PDB file of C-alpha atoms in Angstrom:
ATOM      1  CA  MET A 149     128.035  85.406 114.045  1.00 49.00           C
ATOM      2  CA  LYS A 150     129.860  84.914 110.767  1.00 56.00           C
ATOM      3  CA  ASN A 151     129.045  88.243 109.156  1.00 65.00           C
ATOM      4  CA  GLY A 152     130.342  90.571 111.885  1.00 76.00           C
ATOM      5  CA  ILE A 153     127.108  92.562 112.008  1.00 80.00           C
ATOM      6  CA  ALA A 154     125.638  93.569 115.360  1.00 83.00           C
ATOM      7  CA  ALA A 155     122.841  95.893 116.455  1.00 87.00           C
ATOM      8  CA  MET A 156     121.169  97.084 119.635  1.00 89.00           C
ATOM      9  CA  ASN A 157     117.669  98.372 120.244  1.00 88.00           C
ATOM     10  CA  HIS A 158     116.290 100.169 123.285  1.00 87.00           C
ATOM     11  CA  PHE A 159     112.603 100.970 123.201  1.00 86.00           C
ATOM     12  CA  LEU A 160     110.334 102.498 125.799  1.00 81.00           C
ATOM     13  CA  GLN A 161     106.950 101.124 124.766  1.00 85.00           C
ATOM     14  CA  SER A 162     105.780  98.037 122.927  1.00 88.00           C
ATOM     15  CA  GLU A 163     103.338  99.646 120.482  1.00 85.00           C
ATOM     16  CA  PRO A 164     101.743 103.017 119.798  1.00 81.00           C
ATOM     17  CA  ASN A 165      98.276 103.426 121.266  1.00 77.00           C
ATOM     18  CA  LYS A 166      97.079 104.924 117.980  1.00 69.00           C
ATOM     19  CA  GLN A 167      97.977 103.828 114.446  1.00 66.00           C
ATOM     20  CA  ASP A 168      98.848 107.391 113.423  1.00 62.00           C
ATOM     21  CA  ASN A 169     101.264 107.810 116.354  1.00 62.00           C
ATOM     22  CA  PHE A 170     104.385 106.379 114.712  1.00 65.00           C
ATOM     23  CA  ALA A 171     107.898 107.002 115.980  1.00 71.00           C
ATOM     24  CA  LEU A 172     110.340 104.420 114.682  1.00 73.00           C
ATOM     25  CA  GLY A 173     112.796 104.372 117.581  1.00 74.00           C
ATOM     26  CA  HIS A 174     110.206 104.675 120.315  1.00 78.00           C
ATOM     27  CA  TYR A 175     108.152 101.492 119.877  1.00 87.00           C
ATOM     28  CA  GLY A 176     109.397  97.912 119.944  1.00 90.00           C
ATOM     29  CA  SER A 177     106.836  96.799 117.376  1.00 88.00           C
ATOM     30  CA  SER A 178     108.392  99.021 114.709  1.00 89.00           C
ATOM     31  CA  SER A 179     112.014  99.477 115.757  1.00 91.00           C
ATOM     32  CA  THR A 180     112.811  95.788 116.242  1.00 93.00           C
ATOM     33  CA  GLY A 181     111.389  94.860 112.843  1.00 92.00           C
ATOM     34  CA  TYR A 182     113.224  97.792 111.229  1.00 92.00           C
ATOM     35  CA  ILE A 183     116.574  96.616 112.607  1.00 93.00           C
ATOM     36  CA  ILE A 184     115.947  93.029 111.502  1.00 94.00           C
ATOM     37  CA  GLU A 185     114.994  94.206 107.999  1.00 94.00           C
ATOM     38  CA  LYS A 186     118.233  96.215 107.760  1.00 93.00           C
ATOM     39  CA  LEU A 187     120.286  93.230 108.940  1.00 93.00           C
ATOM     40  CA  LEU A 188     118.562  90.882 106.491  1.00 94.00           C
ATOM     41  CA  ALA A 189     119.304  93.322 103.669  1.00 94.00           C
ATOM     42  CA  ARG A 190     123.023  92.803 104.410  1.00 92.00           C
ATOM     43  CA  ASP A 191     122.811  89.038 104.962  1.00 91.00           C
ATOM     44  CA  SER A 192     119.488  87.338 104.266  1.00 93.00           C
ATOM     45  CA  ALA A 193     120.353  84.074 106.068  1.00 93.00           C
ATOM     46  CA  VAL A 194     118.300  84.306 109.277  1.00 93.00           C
ATOM     47  CA  ARG A 195     120.318  81.432 110.753  1.00 93.00           C
ATOM     48  CA  ASN A 196     123.290  83.831 110.985  1.00 91.00           C
ATOM     49  CA  TYR A 197     121.481  85.983 113.550  1.00 92.00           C
ATOM     50  CA  LYS A 198     120.904  85.425 117.238  1.00 93.00           C
ATOM     51  CA  ALA A 199     119.013  87.736 119.570  1.00 94.00           C
ATOM     52  CA  GLU A 200     119.605  88.568 123.199  1.00 94.00           C
ATOM     53  CA  ILE A 201     116.783  90.200 125.165  1.00 94.00           C
ATOM     54  CA  PHE A 202     117.367  92.323 128.269  1.00 94.00           C
ATOM     55  CA  GLY A 203     115.070  94.526 130.314  1.00 90.00           C
ATOM     56  CA  GLY A 204     111.360  94.581 130.867  1.00 89.00           C
ATOM     57  CA  SER A 205     111.592  95.324 134.568  1.00 86.00           C
ATOM     58  CA  ALA A 206     108.486  96.353 136.470  1.00 81.00           C
ATOM     59  CA  ILE A 207     110.062  99.479 137.911  1.00 75.00           C
ATOM     60  CA  ILE A 208     106.705 101.203 138.465  1.00 72.00           C
ATOM     61  CA  LYS A 209     105.607  99.472 141.647  1.00 67.00           C
ATOM     62  CA  ASN A 210     101.827  99.947 141.454  1.00 62.00           C
ATOM     63  CA  MET A 211     101.313  98.384 138.023  1.00 60.00           C
ATOM     64  CA  ASP A 212      99.741  94.975 137.477  1.00 61.00           C
ATOM     65  CA  LYS A 213     102.526  92.541 136.507  1.00 59.00           C
ATOM     66  CA  LYS A 214     100.545  91.119 133.579  1.00 60.00           C
ATOM     67  CA  SER A 215      99.869  94.525 132.034  1.00 65.00           C
ATOM     68  CA  SER A 216     103.068  96.349 132.973  1.00 84.00           C
ATOM     69  CA  ILE A 217     105.048  98.258 130.371  1.00 86.00           C
ATOM     70  CA  GLY A 218     108.012  95.921 130.934  1.00 88.00           C
ATOM     71  CA  LYS A 219     105.928  92.790 130.346  1.00 90.00           C
ATOM     72  CA  LYS A 220     104.453  94.263 127.161  1.00 91.00           C
ATOM     73  CA  ASN A 221     107.961  95.133 125.951  1.00 91.00           C
ATOM     74  CA  ILE A 222     109.171  91.576 126.589  1.00 93.00           C
ATOM     75  CA  ASP A 223     106.133  90.171 124.781  1.00 94.00           C
ATOM     76  CA  ILE A 224     106.582  92.384 121.706  1.00 93.00           C
ATOM     77  CA  ALA A 225     110.271  91.462 121.470  1.00 95.00           C
ATOM     78  CA  HIS A 226     109.314  87.774 121.460  1.00 96.00           C
ATOM     79  CA  GLU A 227     106.548  88.375 118.924  1.00 96.00           C
ATOM     80  CA  VAL A 228     108.726  90.268 116.438  1.00 95.00           C
ATOM     81  CA  LEU A 229     111.657  87.850 116.741  1.00 97.00           C
ATOM     82  CA  LYS A 230     109.307  84.911 116.209  1.00 97.00           C
ATOM     83  CA  ARG A 231     107.782  86.589 113.151  1.00 96.00           C
ATOM     84  CA  TYR A 232     111.260  86.863 111.579  1.00 97.00           C
ATOM     85  CA  ARG A 233     112.331  83.430 112.903  1.00 97.00           C
ATOM     86  CA  VAL A 234     115.297  84.860 114.812  1.00 97.00           C
ATOM     87  CA  THR A 235     116.589  82.570 117.556  1.00 96.00           C
ATOM     88  CA  ILE A 236     116.801  83.970 121.080  1.00 96.00           C
ATOM     89  CA  ALA A 237     120.215  82.935 122.425  1.00 95.00           C
ATOM     90  CA  ARG A 238     120.007  84.695 125.792  1.00 95.00           C
ATOM     91  CA  GLU A 239     117.359  86.420 127.849  1.00 95.00           C
ATOM     92  CA  GLU A 240     117.525  88.359 131.101  1.00 94.00           C
ATOM     93  CA  THR A 241     114.138  89.984 131.575  1.00 93.00           C
ATOM     94  CA  GLY A 242     111.603  90.993 134.181  1.00 90.00           C
ATOM     95  CA  GLY A 243     112.216  91.680 137.823  1.00 88.00           C
ATOM     96  CA  GLN A 244     111.788  94.833 139.880  1.00 85.00           C
ATOM     97  CA  ARG A 245     115.021  96.702 139.097  1.00 87.00           C
ATOM     98  CA  GLY A 246     116.428  98.234 135.946  1.00 85.00           C
ATOM     99  CA  ARG A 247     119.551  96.927 134.259  1.00 88.00           C
ATOM    100  CA  ARG A 248     122.707  98.457 132.896  1.00 91.00           C
ATOM    101  CA  VAL A 249     123.531  96.913 129.541  1.00 92.00           C
ATOM    102  CA  ARG A 250     126.985  97.302 128.027  1.00 92.00           C
ATOM    103  CA  PHE A 251     127.264  96.333 124.370  1.00 90.00           C
ATOM    104  CA  ASP A 252     130.767  95.924 122.953  1.00 89.00           C
ATOM    105  CA  THR A 253     130.125  96.197 119.219  1.00 81.00           C
ATOM    106  CA  GLY A 254     133.672  95.187 118.322  1.00 81.00           C
ATOM    107  CA  ALA A 255     133.460  91.936 120.252  1.00 82.00           C
ATOM    108  CA  ARG A 256     129.665  91.662 119.735  1.00 79.00           C
ATOM    109  CA  LYS A 257     129.228  90.894 123.447  1.00 85.00           C
ATOM    110  CA  VAL A 258     126.802  92.151 126.057  1.00 89.00           C
ATOM    111  CA  SER A 259     127.743  92.410 129.710  1.00 88.00           C
TER     112      SER A 259
END
């Protein structure tokens, strides 16, 4: 990334179940777009940004895989990134176990 800007987002649910239930950092539908808007305000060239998606595990065992919270979170991340035309450079999603994500903002690397 040429501009040295990096950001990370961790959301618990894809979208609010009611329109009036808005919490910016809680829902992927709002928080991901908010971060992208802030980044684009600093450098409007979308080609300078790459996304990496992690998470979306089905850690609640009795949920249907197609309607699980993790699957919905993965889907909303894809939807928002597509809307802003941000390229996904790396993706480690799904599965049955949670992940530990370490984000080195200085090096702009995830391990």
